[in-house]
One Martini backbone bead per residue (centre of mass of N, CA, C, O) as a GRO file, in nm:
protein
  289
    1MET     BB    1  -0.115   2.485   2.695
    2ARG     BB    2  -0.306   2.365   2.903
    3ARG     BB    3  -0.308   2.077   2.788
    4LYS     BB    4  -0.005   2.021   2.823
    5SER     BB    5  -0.003   2.062   3.129
    6VAL     BB    6  -0.192   1.832   3.198
    7ILE     BB    7  -0.027   1.603   3.077
    8TYR     BB    8   0.232   1.656   3.234
    9ALA     BB    9   0.108   1.620   3.514
   10LEU     BB   10   0.021   1.326   3.470
   11LEU     BB   11   0.302   1.213   3.422
   12ILE     BB   12   0.422   1.291   3.693
   13LEU     BB   13   0.215   1.135   3.856
   14LEU     BB   14   0.301   0.864   3.741
   15VAL     BB   15   0.591   0.868   3.836
   16ILE     BB   16   0.528   0.878   4.137
   17THR     BB   17   0.360   0.616   4.145
   18LEU     BB   18   0.586   0.424   4.036
   19GLY     BB   19   0.869   0.550   4.200
   20GLY     BB   20   0.883   0.801   4.331
   21CYS     BB   21   1.082   1.067   4.441
   22ASN     BB   22   1.374   0.939   4.442
   23TYR     BB   23   1.363   0.902   4.100
   24LEU     BB   24   1.317   1.178   3.958
   25ARG     BB   25   1.631   1.225   4.019
   26GLN     BB   26   1.968   1.204   3.876
   27LYS     BB   27   2.232   1.387   3.970
   28PHE     BB   28   2.469   1.233   3.800
   29HIS     BB   29   2.309   1.262   3.511
   30SER     BB   30   2.023   1.426   3.559
   31GLU     BB   31   1.758   1.679   3.582
   32GLU     BB   32   1.567   1.492   3.461
   33PRO     BB   33   1.297   1.323   3.453
   34VAL     BB   34   1.219   1.006   3.588
   35LEU     BB   35   1.042   0.700   3.505
   36ALA     BB   36   1.278   0.473   3.510
   37ARG     BB   37   1.447   0.164   3.630
   38ALA     BB   38   1.741  -0.049   3.518
   39GLY     BB   39   1.957  -0.047   3.718
   40ASN     BB   40   2.168   0.190   3.544
   41GLU     BB   41   1.908   0.255   3.394
   42TYR     BB   42   1.727   0.533   3.236
   43LEU     BB   43   1.402   0.675   3.201
   44TYR     BB   44   1.311   0.955   3.032
   45LEU     BB   45   1.099   1.192   2.929
   46SER     BB   46   1.240   1.228   2.643
   47ASP     BB   47   1.209   0.917   2.554
   48ILE     BB   48   0.874   0.961   2.504
   49LYS     BB   49   0.884   1.108   2.256
   50GLY     BB   50   0.600   1.026   2.050
   51VAL     BB   51   0.412   0.820   2.197
   52VAL     BB   52   0.203   1.057   2.203
   53PRO     BB   53  -0.034   1.167   2.026
   54LYS     BB   54  -0.189   1.414   1.906
   55GLY     BB   55  -0.501   1.450   2.081
   56THR     BB   56  -0.479   1.283   2.325
   57PRO     BB   57  -0.621   1.192   2.588
   58PRO     BB   58  -0.508   1.203   2.904
   59THR     BB   59  -0.587   0.914   2.993
   60ASP     BB   60  -0.454   0.776   2.745
   61SER     BB   61  -0.171   0.886   2.786
   62VAL     BB   62  -0.111   0.741   3.050
   63LEU     BB   63  -0.147   0.453   2.941
   64MET     BB   64   0.072   0.465   2.719
   65VAL     BB   65   0.308   0.526   2.907
   66LYS     BB   66   0.278   0.284   3.093
   67ASN     BB   67   0.321   0.071   2.868
   68TYR     BB   68   0.601   0.166   2.784
   69ILE     BB   69   0.741   0.126   3.055
   70ASP     BB   70   0.679  -0.172   3.085
   71MET     BB   71   0.830  -0.262   2.827
   72TRP     BB   72   1.105  -0.149   2.899
   73LEU     BB   73   1.148  -0.318   3.155
   74ARG     BB   74   1.116  -0.599   3.032
   75ASN     BB   75   1.348  -0.575   2.828
   76ARG     BB   76   1.574  -0.518   3.037
   77VAL     BB   77   1.552  -0.781   3.191
   78VAL     BB   78   1.617  -0.969   2.953
   79LEU     BB   79   1.884  -0.836   2.875
   80ARG     BB   80   2.036  -0.888   3.142
   81TYR     BB   81   2.007  -1.194   3.130
   82ALA     BB   82   2.155  -1.233   2.861
   83GLU     BB   83   2.427  -1.110   2.945
   84LYS     BB   84   2.480  -1.329   3.177
   85ASN     BB   85   2.411  -1.612   2.985
   86LEU     BB   86   2.621  -1.537   2.771
   87GLU     BB   87   2.864  -1.571   2.573
   88ALA     BB   88   3.088  -1.378   2.418
   89SER     BB   89   3.042  -1.503   2.131
   90GLU     BB   90   2.720  -1.464   2.148
   91LYS     BB   91   2.761  -1.127   2.177
   92ASP     BB   92   2.898  -1.112   1.891
   93PHE     BB   93   2.795  -0.861   1.627
   94SER     BB   94   3.011  -0.728   1.438
   95ARG     BB   95   2.966  -0.872   1.168
   96GLN     BB   96   2.664  -0.808   1.126
   97ILE     BB   97   2.695  -0.502   1.147
   98GLU     BB   98   2.888  -0.468   0.908
   99GLU     BB   99   2.703  -0.596   0.693
  100TYR     BB  100   2.468  -0.400   0.735
  101ARG     BB  101   2.623  -0.143   0.671
  102ASN     BB  102   2.710  -0.223   0.385
  103SER     BB  103   2.423  -0.256   0.273
  104LEU     BB  104   2.336   0.039   0.324
  105LEU     BB  105   2.549   0.176   0.150
  106ILE     BB  106   2.480   0.041  -0.117
  107TYR     BB  107   2.181   0.118  -0.126
  108THR     BB  108   2.223   0.427  -0.116
  109TYR     BB  109   2.396   0.450  -0.370
  110GLU     BB  110   2.200   0.314  -0.572
  111THR     BB  111   1.966   0.509  -0.527
  112LYS     BB  112   2.118   0.762  -0.622
  113LEU     BB  113   2.186   0.659  -0.905
  114ILE     BB  114   1.896   0.620  -1.002
  115GLN     BB  115   1.803   0.917  -0.963
  116GLN     BB  116   2.025   1.032  -1.171
  117LYS     BB  117   2.015   0.796  -1.436
  118LEU     BB  118   1.730   0.713  -1.473
  119ASP     BB  119   1.509   0.629  -1.725
  120THR     BB  120   1.148   0.699  -1.691
  121ALA     BB  121   1.079   0.678  -1.989
  122VAL     BB  122   0.782   0.520  -2.131
  123SER     BB  123   0.668   0.402  -2.409
  124MET     BB  124   0.408   0.269  -2.581
  125GLN     BB  125   0.578   0.092  -2.765
  126GLU     BB  126   0.724  -0.064  -2.544
  127ILE     BB  127   0.473  -0.181  -2.414
  128GLU     BB  128   0.361  -0.331  -2.663
  129GLU     BB  129   0.608  -0.509  -2.717
  130TYR     BB  130   0.610  -0.653  -2.446
  131TYR     BB  131   0.327  -0.770  -2.461
  132GLU     BB  132   0.361  -0.941  -2.725
  133LYS     BB  133   0.609  -1.115  -2.602
  134ASN     BB  134   0.429  -1.162  -2.299
  135LYS     BB  135   0.128  -1.271  -2.286
  136ASP     BB  136   0.145  -1.535  -2.105
  137ILE     BB  137   0.184  -1.362  -1.821
  138PHE     BB  138  -0.110  -1.234  -1.878
  139LYS     BB  139  -0.345  -1.303  -1.632
  140LEU     BB  140  -0.649  -1.336  -1.518
  141ARG     BB  141  -0.814  -1.311  -1.189
  142ASP     BB  142  -1.072  -1.192  -1.326
  143ASN     BB  143  -1.369  -1.105  -1.421
  144ILE     BB  144  -1.452  -0.913  -1.718
  145VAL     BB  145  -1.600  -0.593  -1.838
  146LYS     BB  146  -1.797  -0.441  -2.089
  147MET     BB  147  -2.012  -0.152  -2.023
  148ILE     BB  148  -2.347  -0.051  -1.945
  149PHE     BB  149  -2.460   0.173  -1.680
  150PHE     BB  150  -2.771   0.226  -1.488
  151ARG     BB  151  -2.981   0.429  -1.258
  152LEU     BB  152  -3.318   0.420  -1.153
  153SER     BB  153  -3.597   0.505  -1.047
  154ILE     BB  154  -3.868   0.306  -0.974
  155ASP     BB  155  -4.072   0.548  -1.087
  156SER     BB  156  -3.929   0.554  -1.382
  157VAL     BB  157  -4.103   0.439  -1.635
  158LYS     BB  158  -4.039   0.598  -1.896
  159ALA     BB  159  -3.732   0.585  -1.871
  160ALA     BB  160  -3.721   0.274  -1.886
  161GLN     BB  161  -3.826   0.249  -2.177
  162VAL     BB  162  -3.595   0.405  -2.307
  163ALA     BB  163  -3.366   0.228  -2.204
  164ARG     BB  164  -3.446  -0.037  -2.341
  165LYS     BB  165  -3.432   0.064  -2.631
  166MET     BB  166  -3.129   0.138  -2.631
  167LEU     BB  167  -3.014  -0.151  -2.524
  168GLU     BB  168  -3.146  -0.348  -2.746
  169ALA     BB  169  -2.955  -0.265  -2.930
  170ASP     BB  170  -2.678  -0.382  -3.086
  171THR     BB  171  -2.599  -0.074  -3.109
  172ILE     BB  172  -2.438   0.223  -3.013
  173THR     BB  173  -2.461   0.531  -3.197
  174ASN     BB  174  -2.538   0.745  -2.947
  175PHE     BB  175  -2.356   0.853  -2.688
  176ASP     BB  176  -2.451   1.139  -2.633
  177GLN     BB  177  -2.746   1.065  -2.580
  178LEU     BB  178  -2.691   0.866  -2.350
  179GLU     BB  179  -2.542   1.063  -2.163
  180ARG     BB  180  -2.772   1.265  -2.141
  181PHE     BB  181  -2.971   1.073  -2.013
  182CYS     BB  182  -2.800   1.003  -1.763
  183LEU     BB  183  -2.760   1.292  -1.656
  184LEU     BB  184  -3.082   1.353  -1.625
  185ARG     BB  185  -3.212   1.047  -1.511
  186THR     BB  186  -2.978   0.946  -1.337
  187SER     BB  187  -2.785   0.844  -1.037
  188ALA     BB  188  -2.608   0.631  -1.209
  189TYR     BB  189  -2.311   0.583  -1.430
  190VAL     BB  190  -2.181   0.388  -1.724
  191VAL     BB  191  -2.021   0.530  -2.030
  192SER     BB  192  -1.797   0.285  -2.150
  193LEU     BB  193  -1.596   0.087  -2.394
  194ASN     BB  194  -1.281   0.126  -2.283
  195SER     BB  195  -1.348  -0.013  -2.012
  196TRP     BB  196  -1.267  -0.221  -1.746
  197TYR     BB  197  -1.454  -0.454  -1.532
  198SER     BB  198  -1.512  -0.613  -1.266
  199PHE     BB  199  -1.742  -0.814  -1.130
  200SER     BB  200  -1.725  -0.679  -0.849
  201ASP     BB  201  -1.790  -0.398  -0.953
  202LEU     BB  202  -2.072  -0.469  -1.055
  203GLN     BB  203  -2.184  -0.561  -0.771
  204LYS     BB  204  -2.160  -0.268  -0.651
  205LEU     BB  205  -2.383  -0.144  -0.849
  206ALA     BB  206  -2.542  -0.426  -0.842
  207PRO     BB  207  -2.775  -0.688  -0.732
  208ILE     BB  208  -2.581  -0.943  -0.790
  209VAL     BB  209  -2.661  -1.299  -0.788
  210THR     BB  210  -2.399  -1.553  -0.797
  211TYR     BB  211  -2.220  -1.880  -0.840
  212ASN     BB  212  -2.160  -1.812  -1.165
  213GLU     BB  213  -2.005  -1.589  -1.350
  214GLU     BB  214  -1.958  -1.714  -1.630
  215LEU     BB  215  -2.251  -1.806  -1.679
  216PHE     BB  216  -2.380  -1.530  -1.650
  217LEU     BB  217  -2.226  -1.393  -1.890
  218LYS     BB  218  -2.318  -1.597  -2.115
  219ASN     BB  219  -2.651  -1.547  -2.044
  220ASN     BB  220  -2.592  -1.220  -2.028
  221ARG     BB  221  -2.659  -0.888  -2.165
  222LEU     BB  222  -2.941  -0.796  -2.058
  223ILE     BB  223  -2.993  -0.617  -1.751
  224GLU     BB  224  -3.266  -0.627  -1.501
  225LEU     BB  225  -3.299  -0.461  -1.186
  226THR     BB  226  -3.448  -0.467  -0.849
  227ASP     BB  227  -3.561  -0.263  -0.582
  228ASP     BB  228  -3.703  -0.044  -0.363
  229ARG     BB  229  -3.557   0.213  -0.537
  230TRP     BB  230  -3.431   0.059  -0.795
  231ARG     BB  231  -3.324   0.054  -1.145
  232TYR     BB  232  -3.122  -0.176  -1.327
  233PHE     BB  233  -2.887  -0.127  -1.600
  234ILE     BB  234  -2.730  -0.377  -1.821
  235ARG     BB  235  -2.468  -0.388  -2.076
  236ILE     BB  236  -2.303  -0.647  -2.228
  237TYR     BB  237  -2.028  -0.646  -2.468
  238ARG     BB  238  -1.785  -0.771  -2.294
  239PHE     BB  239  -1.588  -1.069  -2.199
  240LEU     BB  240  -1.360  -1.204  -1.947
  241THR     BB  241  -1.196  -1.470  -1.811
  242ARG     BB  242  -1.029  -1.644  -1.622
  243GLU     BB  243  -0.700  -1.690  -1.765
  244ALA     BB  244  -0.704  -1.492  -1.956
  245THR     BB  245  -0.587  -1.257  -2.147
  246SER     BB  246  -0.478  -0.963  -2.063
  247PRO     BB  247  -0.530  -0.657  -2.131
  248LEU     BB  248  -0.338  -0.392  -2.202
  249SER     BB  249  -0.494  -0.165  -2.043
  250ILE     BB  250  -0.443  -0.315  -1.764
  251GLU     BB  251  -0.102  -0.349  -1.802
  252ILE     BB  252   0.055  -0.083  -1.830
  253ASN     BB  253   0.166  -0.027  -1.542
  254ASN     BB  254   0.302  -0.300  -1.505
  255ILE     BB  255   0.497  -0.277  -1.748
  256ARG     BB  256   0.639  -0.021  -1.665
  257THR     BB  257   0.760  -0.146  -1.408
  258ILE     BB  258   0.919  -0.371  -1.545
  259ILE     BB  259   1.099  -0.190  -1.721
  260LEU     BB  260   1.224  -0.022  -1.489
  261ASN     BB  261   1.347  -0.262  -1.335
  262ALA     BB  262   1.533  -0.350  -1.568
  263ARG     BB  263   1.691  -0.086  -1.580
  264LYS     BB  264   1.798  -0.088  -1.298
  265GLN     BB  265   1.956  -0.355  -1.320
  266GLU     BB  266   2.133  -0.267  -1.557
  267LEU     BB  267   2.263  -0.023  -1.417
  268LEU     BB  268   2.386  -0.180  -1.176
  269ASN     BB  269   2.553  -0.383  -1.336
  270GLN     BB  270   2.724  -0.174  -1.484
  271MET     BB  271   2.844  -0.039  -1.235
  272ARG     BB  272   2.977  -0.291  -1.109
  273ASN     BB  273   3.157  -0.365  -1.351
  274GLU     BB  274   3.312  -0.099  -1.375
  275LEU     BB  275   3.432  -0.097  -1.088
  276PHE     BB  276   3.576  -0.367  -1.110
  277GLU     BB  277   3.756  -0.308  -1.358
  278ARG     BB  278   3.894  -0.059  -1.238
  279ALA     BB  279   4.019  -0.203  -0.991
  280LEU     BB  280   4.192  -0.395  -1.161
  281ARG     BB  281   4.359  -0.189  -1.322
  282LYS     BB  282   4.456  -0.042  -1.039
  283LYS     BB  283   4.513  -0.268  -0.824
  284GLU     BB  284   4.291  -0.270  -0.578
  285ILE     BB  285   4.255  -0.568  -0.670
  286GLU     BB  286   4.303  -0.925  -0.579
  287ILE     BB  287   4.386  -1.266  -0.661
  288TYR     BB  288   4.484  -1.543  -0.479
  289ASN     BB  289   4.636  -1.867  -0.544
   0.00000   0.00000   0.00000
């Protein structure tokens, strides 16, 4: 309460500084404190509610209110000038306002209809079928990899030897053993061949520097890097380059959105056609030749 009182007092002090006591109250309009005037328009204390976020220091609050008042006055000056210098036809926005209102009404009704009637369940079969029919539109924007990654302390020499032996094998036959090793000996790891990672994700994990990502991926399968603290191990098992067909697993959410958007459009088109045909049958609308 004391903090609010301090802020309120500062605002009133600002009002007095800006406009003087004569305009603090406009007795014919309101007994509420007035912050500014532009012609016959008044900016009241209640008009700036929400301008200052909670927790703002008092000095910053005063500055924010001052800036708001300044902007309000500047806008009103330009508005008054526009009112005086535009023709009546140039100030008539009734048609635009009506069109905007109509658009809002239609949008609100269609949104409500979608919420009530749209089937939002999309099966994996639907996603797979859509993907197979439209593979050409799903192109990778980044180079991606399937990999195993982990990071060891630079001093963990024996653990590094074990790591090399496991990763040098053509295939990893015991993922449980590898995960257990990573859990016990590493400070960070990724052990999954089901997920794709972008090359930029890989660079966030390990200090890889290259000017040609594609060439780097083609020439490196087992990667070992070091810095002052860590030893990084990466085994690339598969990679795809930019413009290749994006894997289904990456596109699942995207395809689900596409299918739902198509359903929305179909639902809206059906609604519009039904309403139009009903209005024709009931002779609520007609076209004059």
